[in-house]
PDB file of C-alpha atoms in Angstrom:
ATOM      1  CA  UNK A   1       0.000   0.000   0.000  1.00 67.00           C
ATOM      2  CA  UNK A   2       2.924   2.332   0.689  1.00 72.00           C
ATOM      3  CA  UNK A   3       4.031   2.002  -2.938  1.00 77.00           C
ATOM      4  CA  UNK A   4       0.570   3.039  -4.132  1.00 77.00           C
ATOM      5  CA  UNK A   5       0.677   6.091  -1.858  1.00 76.00           C
ATOM      6  CA  UNK A   6       4.165   7.025  -3.063  1.00 78.00           C
ATOM      7  CA  UNK A   7       3.160   6.533  -6.712  1.00 79.00           C
ATOM      8  CA  UNK A   8       0.111   8.715  -6.140  1.00 81.00           C
ATOM      9  CA  UNK A   9       2.254  11.466  -4.620  1.00 81.00           C
ATOM     10  CA  UNK A  10       4.736  11.363  -7.493  1.00 83.00           C
ATOM     11  CA  UNK A  11       2.033  11.322 -10.151  1.00 84.00           C
ATOM     12  CA  UNK A  12       0.127  14.117  -8.410  1.00 83.00           C
ATOM     13  CA  UNK A  13       3.223  16.288  -8.418  1.00 85.00           C
ATOM     14  CA  UNK A  14       3.830  15.631 -12.111  1.00 86.00           C
ATOM     15  CA  UNK A  15       0.155  16.187 -12.949  1.00 86.00           C
ATOM     16  CA  UNK A  16       0.043  19.479 -11.059  1.00 85.00           C
ATOM     17  CA  UNK A  17       3.150  20.724 -12.849  1.00 86.00           C
ATOM     18  CA  UNK A  18       1.730  19.914 -16.286  1.00 86.00           C
ATOM     19  CA  UNK A  19      -1.765  21.236 -15.588  1.00 85.00           C
ATOM     20  CA  UNK A  20      -0.388  24.437 -14.029  1.00 85.00           C
ATOM     21  CA  UNK A  21       2.000  24.876 -16.945  1.00 85.00           C
ATOM     22  CA  UNK A  22      -0.877  24.620 -19.407  1.00 83.00           C
ATOM     23  CA  UNK A  23      -3.017  27.052 -17.416  1.00 81.00           C
ATOM     24  CA  UNK A  24      -0.118  29.477 -17.095  1.00 81.00           C
ATOM     25  CA  UNK A  25       0.522  29.242 -20.828  1.00 80.00           C
ATOM     26  CA  UNK A  26      -3.142  29.917 -21.623  1.00 77.00           C
ATOM     27  CA  UNK A  27      -3.182  33.035 -19.448  1.00 77.00           C
ATOM     28  CA  UNK A  28       0.159  34.430 -20.589  1.00 74.00           C
ATOM     29  CA  UNK A  29       1.980  33.596 -17.343  1.00 73.00           C
ATOM     30  CA  UNK A  30      -0.346  35.667 -15.200  1.00 73.00           C
ATOM     31  CA  UNK A  31       0.450  34.997 -11.526  1.00 79.00           C
ATOM     32  CA  UNK A  32      -3.203  35.112 -10.573  1.00 82.00           C
ATOM     33  CA  UNK A  33      -3.927  32.137 -12.828  1.00 81.00           C
ATOM     34  CA  UNK A  34      -1.322  30.025 -11.004  1.00 84.00           C
ATOM     35  CA  UNK A  35      -2.696  30.945  -7.590  1.00 86.00           C
ATOM     36  CA  UNK A  36      -6.269  30.292  -8.653  1.00 87.00           C
ATOM     37  CA  UNK A  37      -5.326  26.998 -10.288  1.00 86.00           C
ATOM     38  CA  UNK A  38      -3.595  25.813  -7.109  1.00 86.00           C
ATOM     39  CA  UNK A  39      -6.538  26.864  -4.962  1.00 86.00           C
ATOM     40  CA  UNK A  40      -8.888  25.219  -7.448  1.00 86.00           C
ATOM     41  CA  UNK A  41      -6.912  21.992  -7.224  1.00 84.00           C
ATOM     42  CA  UNK A  42      -7.152  22.060  -3.421  1.00 83.00           C
ATOM     43  CA  UNK A  43     -10.856  22.951  -3.521  1.00 86.00           C
ATOM     44  CA  UNK A  44     -11.750  20.146  -5.917  1.00 85.00           C
ATOM     45  CA  UNK A  45      -9.620  17.676  -3.938  1.00 82.00           C
ATOM     46  CA  UNK A  46     -11.590  18.597  -0.831  1.00 81.00           C
ATOM     47  CA  UNK A  47     -14.894  18.186  -2.658  1.00 84.00           C
ATOM     48  CA  UNK A  48     -13.725  14.853  -4.093  1.00 80.00           C
ATOM     49  CA  UNK A  49     -12.884  13.575  -0.632  1.00 77.00           C
ATOM     50  CA  UNK A  50     -16.584  13.737   0.241  1.00 76.00           C
ATOM     51  CA  UNK A  51     -17.321  11.027  -2.310  1.00 67.00           C
ATOM     52  CA  UNK A  52     -19.935   8.884  -0.605  1.00 54.00           C
ATOM     53  CA  UNK A  53     -18.997   5.489  -1.991  1.00 60.00           C
ATOM     54  CA  UNK A  54     -16.001   3.832  -0.438  1.00 61.00           C
ATOM     55  CA  UNK A  55     -13.843   2.085  -2.997  1.00 60.00           C
ATOM     56  CA  UNK A  56     -10.644   0.137  -3.011  1.00 68.00           C
ATOM     57  CA  UNK A  57      -7.762   2.574  -3.592  1.00 66.00           C
ATOM     58  CA  UNK A  58      -6.684   1.231  -7.020  1.00 72.00           C
ATOM     59  CA  UNK A  59      -9.991   2.253  -8.626  1.00 78.00           C
ATOM     60  CA  UNK A  60      -9.846   5.925  -7.610  1.00 77.00           C
ATOM     61  CA  UNK A  61      -6.154   5.944  -8.515  1.00 78.00           C
ATOM     62  CA  UNK A  62      -7.007   4.756 -12.022  1.00 82.00           C
ATOM     63  CA  UNK A  63      -9.739   7.403 -12.176  1.00 84.00           C
ATOM     64  CA  UNK A  64      -7.185  10.032 -11.138  1.00 84.00           C
ATOM     65  CA  UNK A  65      -4.785   9.008 -13.904  1.00 84.00           C
ATOM     66  CA  UNK A  66      -7.583   9.234 -16.473  1.00 87.00           C
ATOM     67  CA  UNK A  67      -8.903  12.523 -15.048  1.00 88.00           C
ATOM     68  CA  UNK A  68      -5.444  14.060 -15.272  1.00 87.00           C
ATOM     69  CA  UNK A  69      -5.370  13.296 -18.965  1.00 87.00           C
ATOM     70  CA  UNK A  70      -8.813  14.875 -19.309  1.00 88.00           C
ATOM     71  CA  UNK A  71      -7.590  18.001 -17.458  1.00 85.00           C
ATOM     72  CA  UNK A  72      -4.634  18.307 -19.818  1.00 84.00           C
ATOM     73  CA  UNK A  73      -6.819  17.868 -22.895  1.00 86.00           C
ATOM     74  CA  UNK A  74      -9.263  20.470 -21.588  1.00 85.00           C
ATOM     75  CA  UNK A  75      -6.405  22.884 -20.944  1.00 81.00           C
ATOM     76  CA  UNK A  76      -5.201  22.443 -24.516  1.00 81.00           C
ATOM     77  CA  UNK A  77      -8.731  22.912 -25.866  1.00 83.00           C
ATOM     78  CA  UNK A  78      -9.233  26.043 -23.745  1.00 79.00           C
ATOM     79  CA  UNK A  79      -7.091  27.939 -26.222  1.00 74.00           C
ATOM     80  CA  UNK A  80      -9.963  27.845 -28.692  1.00 78.00           C
ATOM     81  CA  UNK A  81     -12.243  29.658 -26.244  1.00 78.00           C
ATOM     82  CA  UNK A  82      -9.826  32.549 -25.815  1.00 75.00           C
ATOM     83  CA  UNK A  83      -9.147  35.136 -28.490  1.00 74.00           C
ATOM     84  CA  UNK A  84      -5.503  35.044 -29.654  1.00 73.00           C
ATOM     85  CA  UNK A  85      -3.306  37.807 -28.268  1.00 71.00           C
ATOM     86  CA  UNK A  86      -5.941  39.152 -25.868  1.00 72.00           C
ATOM     87  CA  UNK A  87      -5.094  39.337 -22.175  1.00 71.00           C
ATOM     88  CA  UNK A  88      -7.923  37.490 -20.404  1.00 76.00           C
ATOM     89  CA  UNK A  89      -9.963  39.217 -17.736  1.00 81.00           C
ATOM     90  CA  UNK A  90     -10.380  38.270 -14.104  1.00 83.00           C
ATOM     91  CA  UNK A  91     -13.658  36.424 -14.617  1.00 86.00           C
ATOM     92  CA  UNK A  92     -12.271  34.206 -17.361  1.00 82.00           C
ATOM     93  CA  UNK A  93      -9.148  33.436 -15.316  1.00 83.00           C
ATOM     94  CA  UNK A  94     -11.290  32.397 -12.341  1.00 87.00           C
ATOM     95  CA  UNK A  95     -13.654  30.271 -14.426  1.00 86.00           C
ATOM     96  CA  UNK A  96     -10.989  28.557 -16.495  1.00 85.00           C
ATOM     97  CA  UNK A  97      -8.709  27.892 -13.527  1.00 86.00           C
ATOM     98  CA  UNK A  98     -11.553  26.273 -11.595  1.00 87.00           C
ATOM     99  CA  UNK A  99     -12.856  24.274 -14.547  1.00 87.00           C
ATOM    100  CA  UNK A 100      -9.508  22.994 -15.774  1.00 86.00           C
ATOM    101  CA  UNK A 101      -8.443  21.654 -12.385  1.00 87.00           C
ATOM    102  CA  UNK A 102     -11.801  20.044 -11.563  1.00 88.00           C
ATOM    103  CA  UNK A 103     -11.419  16.555 -13.106  1.00 89.00           C
ATOM    104  CA  UNK A 104      -7.999  15.794 -11.645  1.00 87.00           C
ATOM    105  CA  UNK A 105      -8.742  17.483  -8.319  1.00 85.00           C
ATOM    106  CA  UNK A 106     -11.987  15.581  -7.773  1.00 85.00           C
ATOM    107  CA  UNK A 107     -10.340  12.251  -8.558  1.00 85.00           C
ATOM    108  CA  UNK A 108      -7.355  13.057  -6.315  1.00 84.00           C
ATOM    109  CA  UNK A 109      -9.679  13.791  -3.410  1.00 82.00           C
ATOM    110  CA  UNK A 110     -11.617  10.593  -4.060  1.00 82.00           C
ATOM    111  CA  UNK A 111      -8.402   8.561  -3.984  1.00 82.00           C
ATOM    112  CA  UNK A 112      -7.197  10.247  -0.792  1.00 79.00           C
ATOM    113  CA  UNK A 113     -10.508   9.592   0.975  1.00 79.00           C
ATOM    114  CA  UNK A 114     -10.662   5.952  -0.100  1.00 79.00           C
ATOM    115  CA  UNK A 115      -6.997   5.359   0.723  1.00 74.00           C
ATOM    116  CA  UNK A 116      -7.439   6.726   4.218  1.00 73.00           C
ATOM    117  CA  UNK A 117     -10.731   4.896   4.715  1.00 70.00           C
ATOM    118  CA  UNK A 118      -9.410   1.577   3.444  1.00 58.00           C
ATOM    119  CA  UNK A 119      -7.598   0.461   6.552  1.00 55.00           C
ATOM    120  CA  UNK A 120      -6.549   1.452  10.001  1.00 54.00           C
ATOM    121  CA  UNK A 121      -5.569   4.830  11.389  1.00 54.00           C
ATOM    122  CA  UNK A 122      -1.996   3.830  10.658  1.00 56.00           C
ATOM    123  CA  UNK A 123      -2.852   3.810   6.934  1.00 56.00           C
ATOM    124  CA  UNK A 124      -4.218   7.340   7.264  1.00 58.00           C
ATOM    125  CA  UNK A 125      -0.959   8.591   8.710  1.00 58.00           C
ATOM    126  CA  UNK A 126       1.201   6.637   6.287  1.00 63.00           C
ATOM    127  CA  UNK A 127      -0.843   8.022   3.383  1.00 62.00           C
ATOM    128  CA  UNK A 128       0.377  11.558   4.105  1.00 58.00           C
ATOM    129  CA  UNK A 129       3.938  10.415   4.805  1.00 63.00           C
ATOM    130  CA  UNK A 130       4.321   8.420   1.587  1.00 64.00           C
ATOM    131  CA  UNK A 131       2.308  10.867  -0.518  1.00 59.00           C
ATOM    132  CA  UNK A 132       4.617  13.663   0.602  1.00 58.00           C
ATOM    133  CA  UNK A 133       7.684  11.488   0.000  1.00 58.00           C
TER     134      UNK A 133
END
């Protein structure tokens, strides 16, 4: 189980870097977009942790891997919704940052909740240790 937690932490870090890079690229490196994307990721992870159905951790992990790909594809497709060369406004930065981090964030929260609910309290503590590692 520790290897699954460590793999999740590594993949989450890589996924966040790629999703944030795409969002930053779409909004011309605007610092606000990075902050909103990070807060969106945390918000959606919190919402995803309230998933009512308990599942074995490999299923939400597979959903997270697929949702990360969806987030990246949505970030690439977001370029079509923005006019080329125009600096986006605050409302569009907020909406796009929240929407583009939603699939991966929800699945990450679902995995975290099911990983911590899958075993003992020791698994809950080791989840954070190995995920951070």
